[in-house]
XYZ file of C-alpha atoms in Angstrom:
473
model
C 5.380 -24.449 -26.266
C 3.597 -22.015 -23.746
C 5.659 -19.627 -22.013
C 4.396 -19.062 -18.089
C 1.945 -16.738 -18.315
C 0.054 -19.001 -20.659
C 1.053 -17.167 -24.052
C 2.530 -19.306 -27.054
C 6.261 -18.324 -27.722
C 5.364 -17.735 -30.979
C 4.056 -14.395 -29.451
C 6.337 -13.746 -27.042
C 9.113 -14.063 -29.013
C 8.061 -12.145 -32.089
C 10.019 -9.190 -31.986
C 8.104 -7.403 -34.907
C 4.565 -8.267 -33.259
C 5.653 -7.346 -29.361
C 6.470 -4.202 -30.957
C 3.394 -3.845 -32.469
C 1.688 -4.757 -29.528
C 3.724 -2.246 -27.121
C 2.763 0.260 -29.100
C -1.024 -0.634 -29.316
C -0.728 -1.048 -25.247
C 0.543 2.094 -24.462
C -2.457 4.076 -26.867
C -4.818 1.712 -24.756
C -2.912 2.781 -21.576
C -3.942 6.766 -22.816
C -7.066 5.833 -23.586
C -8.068 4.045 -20.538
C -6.531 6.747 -18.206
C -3.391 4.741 -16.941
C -1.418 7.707 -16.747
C 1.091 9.689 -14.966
C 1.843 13.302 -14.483
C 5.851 13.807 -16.392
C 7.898 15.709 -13.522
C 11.084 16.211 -15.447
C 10.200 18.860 -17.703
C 9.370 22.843 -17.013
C 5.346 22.002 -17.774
C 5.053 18.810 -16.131
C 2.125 19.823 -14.341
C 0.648 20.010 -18.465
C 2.062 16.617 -19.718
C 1.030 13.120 -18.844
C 2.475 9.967 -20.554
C 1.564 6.384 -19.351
C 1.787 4.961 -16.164
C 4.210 1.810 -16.849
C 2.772 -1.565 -17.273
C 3.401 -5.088 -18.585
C 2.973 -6.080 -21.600
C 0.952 -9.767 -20.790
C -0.988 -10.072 -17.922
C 0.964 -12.519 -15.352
C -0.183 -15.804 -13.981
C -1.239 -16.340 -10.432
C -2.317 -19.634 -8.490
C -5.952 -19.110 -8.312
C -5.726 -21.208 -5.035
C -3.505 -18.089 -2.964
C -4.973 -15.325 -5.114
C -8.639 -15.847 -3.379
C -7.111 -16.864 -0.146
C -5.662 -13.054 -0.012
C -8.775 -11.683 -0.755
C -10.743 -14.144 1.803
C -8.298 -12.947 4.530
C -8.709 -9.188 3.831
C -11.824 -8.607 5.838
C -9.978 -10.297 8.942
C -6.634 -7.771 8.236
C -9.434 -4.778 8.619
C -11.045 -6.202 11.626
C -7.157 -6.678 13.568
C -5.867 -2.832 12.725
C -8.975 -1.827 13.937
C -8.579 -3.479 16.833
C -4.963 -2.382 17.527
C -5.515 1.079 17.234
C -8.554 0.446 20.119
C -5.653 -0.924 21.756
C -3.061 1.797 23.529
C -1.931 -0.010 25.956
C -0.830 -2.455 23.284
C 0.327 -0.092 21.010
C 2.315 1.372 23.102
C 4.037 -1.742 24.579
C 4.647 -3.260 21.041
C 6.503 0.236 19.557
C 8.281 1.014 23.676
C 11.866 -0.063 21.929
C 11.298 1.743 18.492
C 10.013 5.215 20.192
C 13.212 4.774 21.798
C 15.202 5.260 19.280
C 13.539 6.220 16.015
C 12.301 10.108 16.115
C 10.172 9.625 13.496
C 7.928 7.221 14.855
C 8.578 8.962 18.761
C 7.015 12.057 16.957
C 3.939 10.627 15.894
C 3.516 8.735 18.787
C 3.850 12.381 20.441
C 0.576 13.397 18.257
C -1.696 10.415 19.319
C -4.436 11.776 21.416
C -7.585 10.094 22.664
C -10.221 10.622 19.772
C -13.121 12.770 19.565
C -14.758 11.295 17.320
C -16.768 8.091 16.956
C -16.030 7.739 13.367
C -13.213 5.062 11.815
C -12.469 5.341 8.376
C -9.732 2.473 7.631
C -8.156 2.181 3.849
C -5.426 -0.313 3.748
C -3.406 -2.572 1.095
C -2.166 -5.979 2.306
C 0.801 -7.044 -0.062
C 2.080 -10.267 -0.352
C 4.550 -12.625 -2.365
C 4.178 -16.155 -3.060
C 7.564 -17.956 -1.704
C 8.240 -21.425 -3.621
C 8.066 -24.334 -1.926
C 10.587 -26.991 -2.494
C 7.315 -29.060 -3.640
C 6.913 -26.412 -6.502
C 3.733 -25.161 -4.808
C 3.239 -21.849 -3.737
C 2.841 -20.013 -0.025
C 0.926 -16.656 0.409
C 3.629 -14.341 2.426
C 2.968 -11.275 3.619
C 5.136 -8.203 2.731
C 3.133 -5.399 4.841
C 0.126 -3.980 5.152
C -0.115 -0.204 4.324
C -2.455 1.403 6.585
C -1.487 5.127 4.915
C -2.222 6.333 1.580
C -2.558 2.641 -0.013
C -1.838 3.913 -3.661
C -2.353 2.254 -7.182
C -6.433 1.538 -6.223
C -6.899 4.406 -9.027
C -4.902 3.073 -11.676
C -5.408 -0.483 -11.245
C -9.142 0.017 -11.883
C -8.056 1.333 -15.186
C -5.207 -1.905 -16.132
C -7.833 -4.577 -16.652
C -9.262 -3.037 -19.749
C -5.617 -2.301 -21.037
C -4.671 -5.834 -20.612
C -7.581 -7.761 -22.511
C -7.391 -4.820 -25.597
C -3.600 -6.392 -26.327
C -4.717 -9.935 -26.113
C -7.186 -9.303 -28.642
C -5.017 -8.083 -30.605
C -2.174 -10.638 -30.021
C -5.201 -13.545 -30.886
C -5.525 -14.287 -27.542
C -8.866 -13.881 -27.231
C -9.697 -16.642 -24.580
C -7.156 -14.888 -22.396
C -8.692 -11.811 -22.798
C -11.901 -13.406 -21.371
C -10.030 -14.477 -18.243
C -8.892 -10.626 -16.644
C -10.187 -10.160 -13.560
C -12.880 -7.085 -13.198
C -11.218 -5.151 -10.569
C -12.165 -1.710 -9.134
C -10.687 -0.518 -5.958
C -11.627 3.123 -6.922
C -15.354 2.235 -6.369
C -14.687 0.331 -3.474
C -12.499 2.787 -2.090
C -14.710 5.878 -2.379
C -17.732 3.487 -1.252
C -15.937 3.842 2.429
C -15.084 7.797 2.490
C -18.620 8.308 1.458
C -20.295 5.961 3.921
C -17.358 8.415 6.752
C -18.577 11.685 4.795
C -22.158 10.315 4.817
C -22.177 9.605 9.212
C -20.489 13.060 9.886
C -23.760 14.519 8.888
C -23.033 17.804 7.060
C -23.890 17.794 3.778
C -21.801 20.934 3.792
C -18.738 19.377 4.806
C -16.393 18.523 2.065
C -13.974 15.623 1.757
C -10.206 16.860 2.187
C -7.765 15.077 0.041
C -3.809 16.077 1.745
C -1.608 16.020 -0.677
C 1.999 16.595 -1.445
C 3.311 19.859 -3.106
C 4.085 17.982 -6.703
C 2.085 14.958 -7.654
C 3.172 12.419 -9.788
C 0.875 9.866 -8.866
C -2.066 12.356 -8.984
C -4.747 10.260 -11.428
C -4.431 7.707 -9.556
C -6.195 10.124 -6.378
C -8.485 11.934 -9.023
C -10.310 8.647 -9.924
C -11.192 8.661 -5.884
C -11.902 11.968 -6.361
C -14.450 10.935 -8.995
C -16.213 8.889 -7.842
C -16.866 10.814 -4.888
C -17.716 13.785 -6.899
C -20.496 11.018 -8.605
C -22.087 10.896 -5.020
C -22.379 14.658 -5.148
C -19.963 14.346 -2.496
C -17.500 17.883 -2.402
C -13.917 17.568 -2.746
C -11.023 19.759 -2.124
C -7.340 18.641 -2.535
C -4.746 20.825 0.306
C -0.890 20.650 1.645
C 0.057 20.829 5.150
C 0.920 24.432 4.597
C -2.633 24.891 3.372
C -3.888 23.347 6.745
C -1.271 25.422 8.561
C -2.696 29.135 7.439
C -6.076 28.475 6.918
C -6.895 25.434 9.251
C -8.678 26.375 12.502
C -11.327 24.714 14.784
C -14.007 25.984 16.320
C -15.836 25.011 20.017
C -17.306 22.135 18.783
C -13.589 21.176 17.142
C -14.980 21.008 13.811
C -12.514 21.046 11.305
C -12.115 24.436 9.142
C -9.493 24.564 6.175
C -9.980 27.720 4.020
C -13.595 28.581 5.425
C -15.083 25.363 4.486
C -15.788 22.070 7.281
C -13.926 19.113 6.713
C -15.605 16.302 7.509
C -12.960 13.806 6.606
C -9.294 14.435 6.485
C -8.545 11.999 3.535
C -4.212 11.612 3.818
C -2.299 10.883 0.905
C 1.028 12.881 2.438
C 2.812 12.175 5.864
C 4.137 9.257 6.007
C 7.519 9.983 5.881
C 9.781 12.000 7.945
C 10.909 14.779 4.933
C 6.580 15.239 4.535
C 7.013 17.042 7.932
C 9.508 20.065 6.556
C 8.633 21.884 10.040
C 7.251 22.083 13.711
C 4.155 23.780 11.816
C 3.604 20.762 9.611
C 3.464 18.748 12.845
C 1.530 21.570 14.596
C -0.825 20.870 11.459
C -1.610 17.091 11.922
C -2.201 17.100 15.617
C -4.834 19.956 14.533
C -6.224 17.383 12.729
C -5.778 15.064 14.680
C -7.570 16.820 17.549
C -10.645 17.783 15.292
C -14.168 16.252 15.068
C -12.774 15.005 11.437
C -12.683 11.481 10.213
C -9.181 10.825 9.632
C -8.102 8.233 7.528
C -6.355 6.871 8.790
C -6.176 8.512 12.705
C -2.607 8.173 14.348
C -3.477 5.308 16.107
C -4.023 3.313 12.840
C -1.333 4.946 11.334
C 1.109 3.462 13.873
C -0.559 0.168 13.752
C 0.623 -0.294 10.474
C 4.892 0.159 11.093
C 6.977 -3.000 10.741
C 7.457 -3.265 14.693
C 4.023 -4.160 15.330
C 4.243 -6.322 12.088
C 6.898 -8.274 14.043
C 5.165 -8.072 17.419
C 2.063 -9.580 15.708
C 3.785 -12.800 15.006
C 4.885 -13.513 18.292
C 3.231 -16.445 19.697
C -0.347 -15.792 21.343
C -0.741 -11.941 20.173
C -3.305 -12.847 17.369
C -5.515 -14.947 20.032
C -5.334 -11.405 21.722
C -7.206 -9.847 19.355
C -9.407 -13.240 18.152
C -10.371 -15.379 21.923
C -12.207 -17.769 20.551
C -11.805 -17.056 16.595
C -9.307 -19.693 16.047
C -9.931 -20.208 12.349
C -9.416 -16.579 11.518
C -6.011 -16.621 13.537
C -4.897 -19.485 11.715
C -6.247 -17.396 8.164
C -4.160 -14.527 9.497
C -1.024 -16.708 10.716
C -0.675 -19.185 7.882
C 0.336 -15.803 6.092
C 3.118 -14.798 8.048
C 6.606 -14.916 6.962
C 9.251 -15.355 9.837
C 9.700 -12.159 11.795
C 12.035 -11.513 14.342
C 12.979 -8.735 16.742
C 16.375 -7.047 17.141
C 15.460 -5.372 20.474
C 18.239 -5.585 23.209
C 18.790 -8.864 24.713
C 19.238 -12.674 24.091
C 16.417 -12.867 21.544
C 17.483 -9.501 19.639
C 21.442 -11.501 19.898
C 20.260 -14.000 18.487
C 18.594 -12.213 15.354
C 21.619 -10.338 15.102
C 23.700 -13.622 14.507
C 21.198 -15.257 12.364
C 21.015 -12.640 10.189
C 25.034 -12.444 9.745
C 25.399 -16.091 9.391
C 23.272 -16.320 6.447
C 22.335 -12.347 5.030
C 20.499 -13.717 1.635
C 17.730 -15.361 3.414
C 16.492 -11.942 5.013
C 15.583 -8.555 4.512
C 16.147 -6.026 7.201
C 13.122 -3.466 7.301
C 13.341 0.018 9.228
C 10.771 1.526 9.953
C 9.599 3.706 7.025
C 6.957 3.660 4.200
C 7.526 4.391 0.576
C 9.474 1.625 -0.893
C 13.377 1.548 -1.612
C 13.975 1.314 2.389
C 14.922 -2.440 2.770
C 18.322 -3.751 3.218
C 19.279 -6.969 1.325
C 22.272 -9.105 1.372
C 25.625 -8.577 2.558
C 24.418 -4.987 3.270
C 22.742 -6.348 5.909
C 26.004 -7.435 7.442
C 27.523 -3.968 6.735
C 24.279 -2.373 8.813
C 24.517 -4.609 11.505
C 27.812 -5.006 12.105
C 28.380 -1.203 12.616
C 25.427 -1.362 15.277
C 24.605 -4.838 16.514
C 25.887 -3.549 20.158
C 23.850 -0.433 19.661
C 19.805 0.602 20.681
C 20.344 1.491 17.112
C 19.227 -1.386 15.589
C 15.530 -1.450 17.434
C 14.730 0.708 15.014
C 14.644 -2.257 12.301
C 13.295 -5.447 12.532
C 14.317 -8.741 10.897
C 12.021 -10.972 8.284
C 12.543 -13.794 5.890
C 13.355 -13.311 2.498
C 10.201 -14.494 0.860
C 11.756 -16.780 -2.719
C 9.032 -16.051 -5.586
C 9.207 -17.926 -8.881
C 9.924 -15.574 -11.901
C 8.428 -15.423 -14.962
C 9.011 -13.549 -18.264
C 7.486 -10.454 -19.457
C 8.137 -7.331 -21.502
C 7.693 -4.164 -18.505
C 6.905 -0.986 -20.732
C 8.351 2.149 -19.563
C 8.785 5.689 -20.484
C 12.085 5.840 -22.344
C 13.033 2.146 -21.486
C 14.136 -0.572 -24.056
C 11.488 -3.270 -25.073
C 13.526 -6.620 -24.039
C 11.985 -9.911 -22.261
C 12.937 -9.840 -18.743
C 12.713 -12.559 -15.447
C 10.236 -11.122 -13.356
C 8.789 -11.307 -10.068
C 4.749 -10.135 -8.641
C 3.671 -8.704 -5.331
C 0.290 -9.009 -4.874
C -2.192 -6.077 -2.836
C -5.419 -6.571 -1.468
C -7.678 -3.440 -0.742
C -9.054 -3.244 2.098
C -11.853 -0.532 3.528
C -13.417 -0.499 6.886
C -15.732 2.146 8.528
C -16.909 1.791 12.210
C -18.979 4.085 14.460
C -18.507 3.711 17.737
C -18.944 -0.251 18.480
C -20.851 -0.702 15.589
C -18.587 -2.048 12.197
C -20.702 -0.277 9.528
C -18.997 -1.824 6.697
C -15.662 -4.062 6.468
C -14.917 -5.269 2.634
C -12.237 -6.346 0.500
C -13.043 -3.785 -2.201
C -9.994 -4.733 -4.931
C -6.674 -6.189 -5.861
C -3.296 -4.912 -7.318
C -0.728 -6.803 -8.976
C 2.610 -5.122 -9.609
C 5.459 -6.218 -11.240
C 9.390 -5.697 -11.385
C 12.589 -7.191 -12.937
C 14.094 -9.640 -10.809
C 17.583 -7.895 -10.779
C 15.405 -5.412 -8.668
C 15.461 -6.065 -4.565
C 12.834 -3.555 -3.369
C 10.716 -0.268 -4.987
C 7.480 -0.148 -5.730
C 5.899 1.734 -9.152
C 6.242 5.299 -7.421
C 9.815 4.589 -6.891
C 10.380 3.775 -10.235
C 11.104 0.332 -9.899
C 7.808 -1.669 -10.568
C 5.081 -1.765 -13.071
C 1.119 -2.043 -12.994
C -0.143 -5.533 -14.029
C -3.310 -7.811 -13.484
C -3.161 -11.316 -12.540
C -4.196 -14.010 -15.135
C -5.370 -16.802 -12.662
C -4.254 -20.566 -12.772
């Protein structure tokens, strides 16, 4: 008998030799750098344990796992073209500005750019939803045009992965992880941003948060940049407030030395801005000759209202006249998505959604996982404001119905037990463009992360979900 991710029970259900192999998993977890910073004790900027991970890699229909990565390159070419778009932009996110501060305040930062430069890193994440014919549908989740973590990390799982299969005697397994290195691919793109600024002078500015869990994940960026020769600093919005300045030119100064990209792995939630000086801080930035990645217009092309507005009938054609087969690439992975502006269509979302709560998730409009609404939660939400602007702020989208499978998820202080699981999927993308000209546009790695199914929503930063690699079938 072969359990679903292709190992024999007699492994998975060996209590002595799972043991065995958790432990052997989490020294190859050290080894390989899958780690961590530990936040919960005085030193935790001193300790590190392992990032947490499955066990077995977990199987994925070969079919939809290169159609995601086919349809990356098309992902990059649409946000860029949105934010190039602020007439759209600003039609599509009208109702949300209207009543969510959060996105009204970065809208209030979005400025006409000065510089020619686009440095796009995104993560398109996806689910596969069960059909009733027991094949499986690519969905779309999001796409995370700020800070798209895990491409560290996940460089590092593959390794991890075939080491325990050796060991467990699964050796053609072993054969069959995926190379994978989003790091690289990653860095590849700042470089080529750092590289058209022109100063070799100018350093690479990595904005981060005040404590960093998540932190190895951004040093093996950092890394590989520093393998170009390319100089790195890592600074805070209060950094940026009392040292940042520009000059005539609007170069970009933080601490004496020129930024020539503005690399953002902070502000993309409302507590990041603690201040009017943090937001005095990014539309500095934001103003500067500075490659931002990603610039406020791409930052705001990636909330869940334009998500929504996307799938409205015509939109992609927009942004593809006469690229039919890539709007039918883009389209085919669209879940239902459905507005809850004022009016007869937002009504009728309303009442769809409270006639049947467990096929939908109700999404504000915020990043960071553990912000979706499930169930009859959502009737408890929308009931208190389904005659209220309120609810513009959200938008509505199918519950996407994955199969589960069985793994062991190894975490810090957890207990080792077999659990029903379900995978999201990411696909890196990078994108740099000067002026008119697309300089480079690649899908430069994939992510696979993992959670119990008892779990609605949270990603691995949340606590939730684990780092795993795909084991195609």
């Amino acid at each position: 008998t072969v359990m679903a991710q292709g190992i024999p029970e007699e492994v998975m259900l060996n209590t002595t030799l799972i043991k065995d192999l958790a432990d052997v998993g989490k020294d190859a977890a050290l080894l390989q750098g899958v780690i961590m910073r530990i936040q919960d004790t005085p030193n935790s900027s001193e300790l590190v344990t392992y990032a947490p991970f499955t066990l077995f890699p977990t199987p994925v229909p070969k079919a939809v796992f290169l159609q995601a990565l086919a349809v990356q390159t098309h992902y990059n070419t649409l946000v860029d073209k949105i934010s190039r778009d602020p007439d759209f932009l600003q039609e599509a996110l009208a109702s949300t500005i209207a009543v969510d501060d959060f996105t009204a305040s970065l809208n209030g930062v979005s400025l006409p750019s000065c510089q020619s430069i686009v440095l796009g890193l995104n993560r398109s994440d996806y689910m596969l939803d069960q059909r009733e014919d027991g094949t499986s549908s690519l969905k779309q989740i999001e796409i995370n045009t700020f800070a798209a973590s895990f491409g560290g990390l996940s460089s590092r799982t593959p390794d991890v992965h075939r080491h325990i299969l050796k060991v467990a005697g699964q050796l053609e397994e072993s054969q069959r992880i995926l190379d994978n290195n989003p790091a690289a691919g990653l860095a590849g793109a700042i470089a080529k941003a750092w590289e058209l600024y022109g100063s070799e002078r100018a350093v690479i500015m990595f904005l981060v948060e005040e404590s960093q869990r998540n932190i190895f994940d951004q040093r093996y960026i950092e890394n590989e940049l520093w393998k170009r020769n390319i100089p790195t600093i890592r600074k805070r919005f209060d950094d940026v407030c009392k040292t940042g300045s520009l000059d005539q030119e609007k170069r970009l100064f933080v601490d004496g030395l020129e930024v020539a990209v503005v690399y953002f792995r902070n502000g993309y939630m409302p507590q990041n801005y603690v201040s009017e000086q943090t937001w005095d801080a990014r539309l500095l930035m934001e103003r500067s000759l500075a490659v931002k990645c990603p610039d406020i217009s791409t930052h705001l092309a990636g909330t869940k209202k334009v998500q929504q507005v996307l799938a409205r009938p015509g939109v992609l054609e927009k942004f593809f006249p006469e690229q039919p087969q890539v709007v039918e690439q883009i389209r085919a992975t669209f879940a239902g998505l459905y507005t809850l502006d004022m009016g007869p269509e937002g009504d009728k979302t309303v009442a769809m959604a409270l006639a049947a709560p467990d096929q939908f998730v109700l999404k504000p409009q915020r990043e960071g996982g553990g912000n979706n609404i499930y169930g009859s939660e959502i009737c408890q939400v929308l009931e208190g404001m389904k005659e209220s602007t309120e609810r513009m702020a959200f938008i509505l989208m199918d519950k996407i119905h994955p199969t589960p499978s069985q793994n062991y998820l190894l975490r810090r202080d957890a207990p080792l037990q077999i659990r029903n699981c379900l995978s999201e999927l990411g696909v890196f993308g990078a994108y740099v463009r000067q002026g008119n000209d697309m300089v480079m546009n690649e899908c430069v790695g994939h992510l696979l992360r993992t959670k119990s199914s008892e779990h609605s929503d949270g990603g691995v930063a949340a606590g939730v979900a684990v780092l795993d690699n795909p084991l195609l079938i």
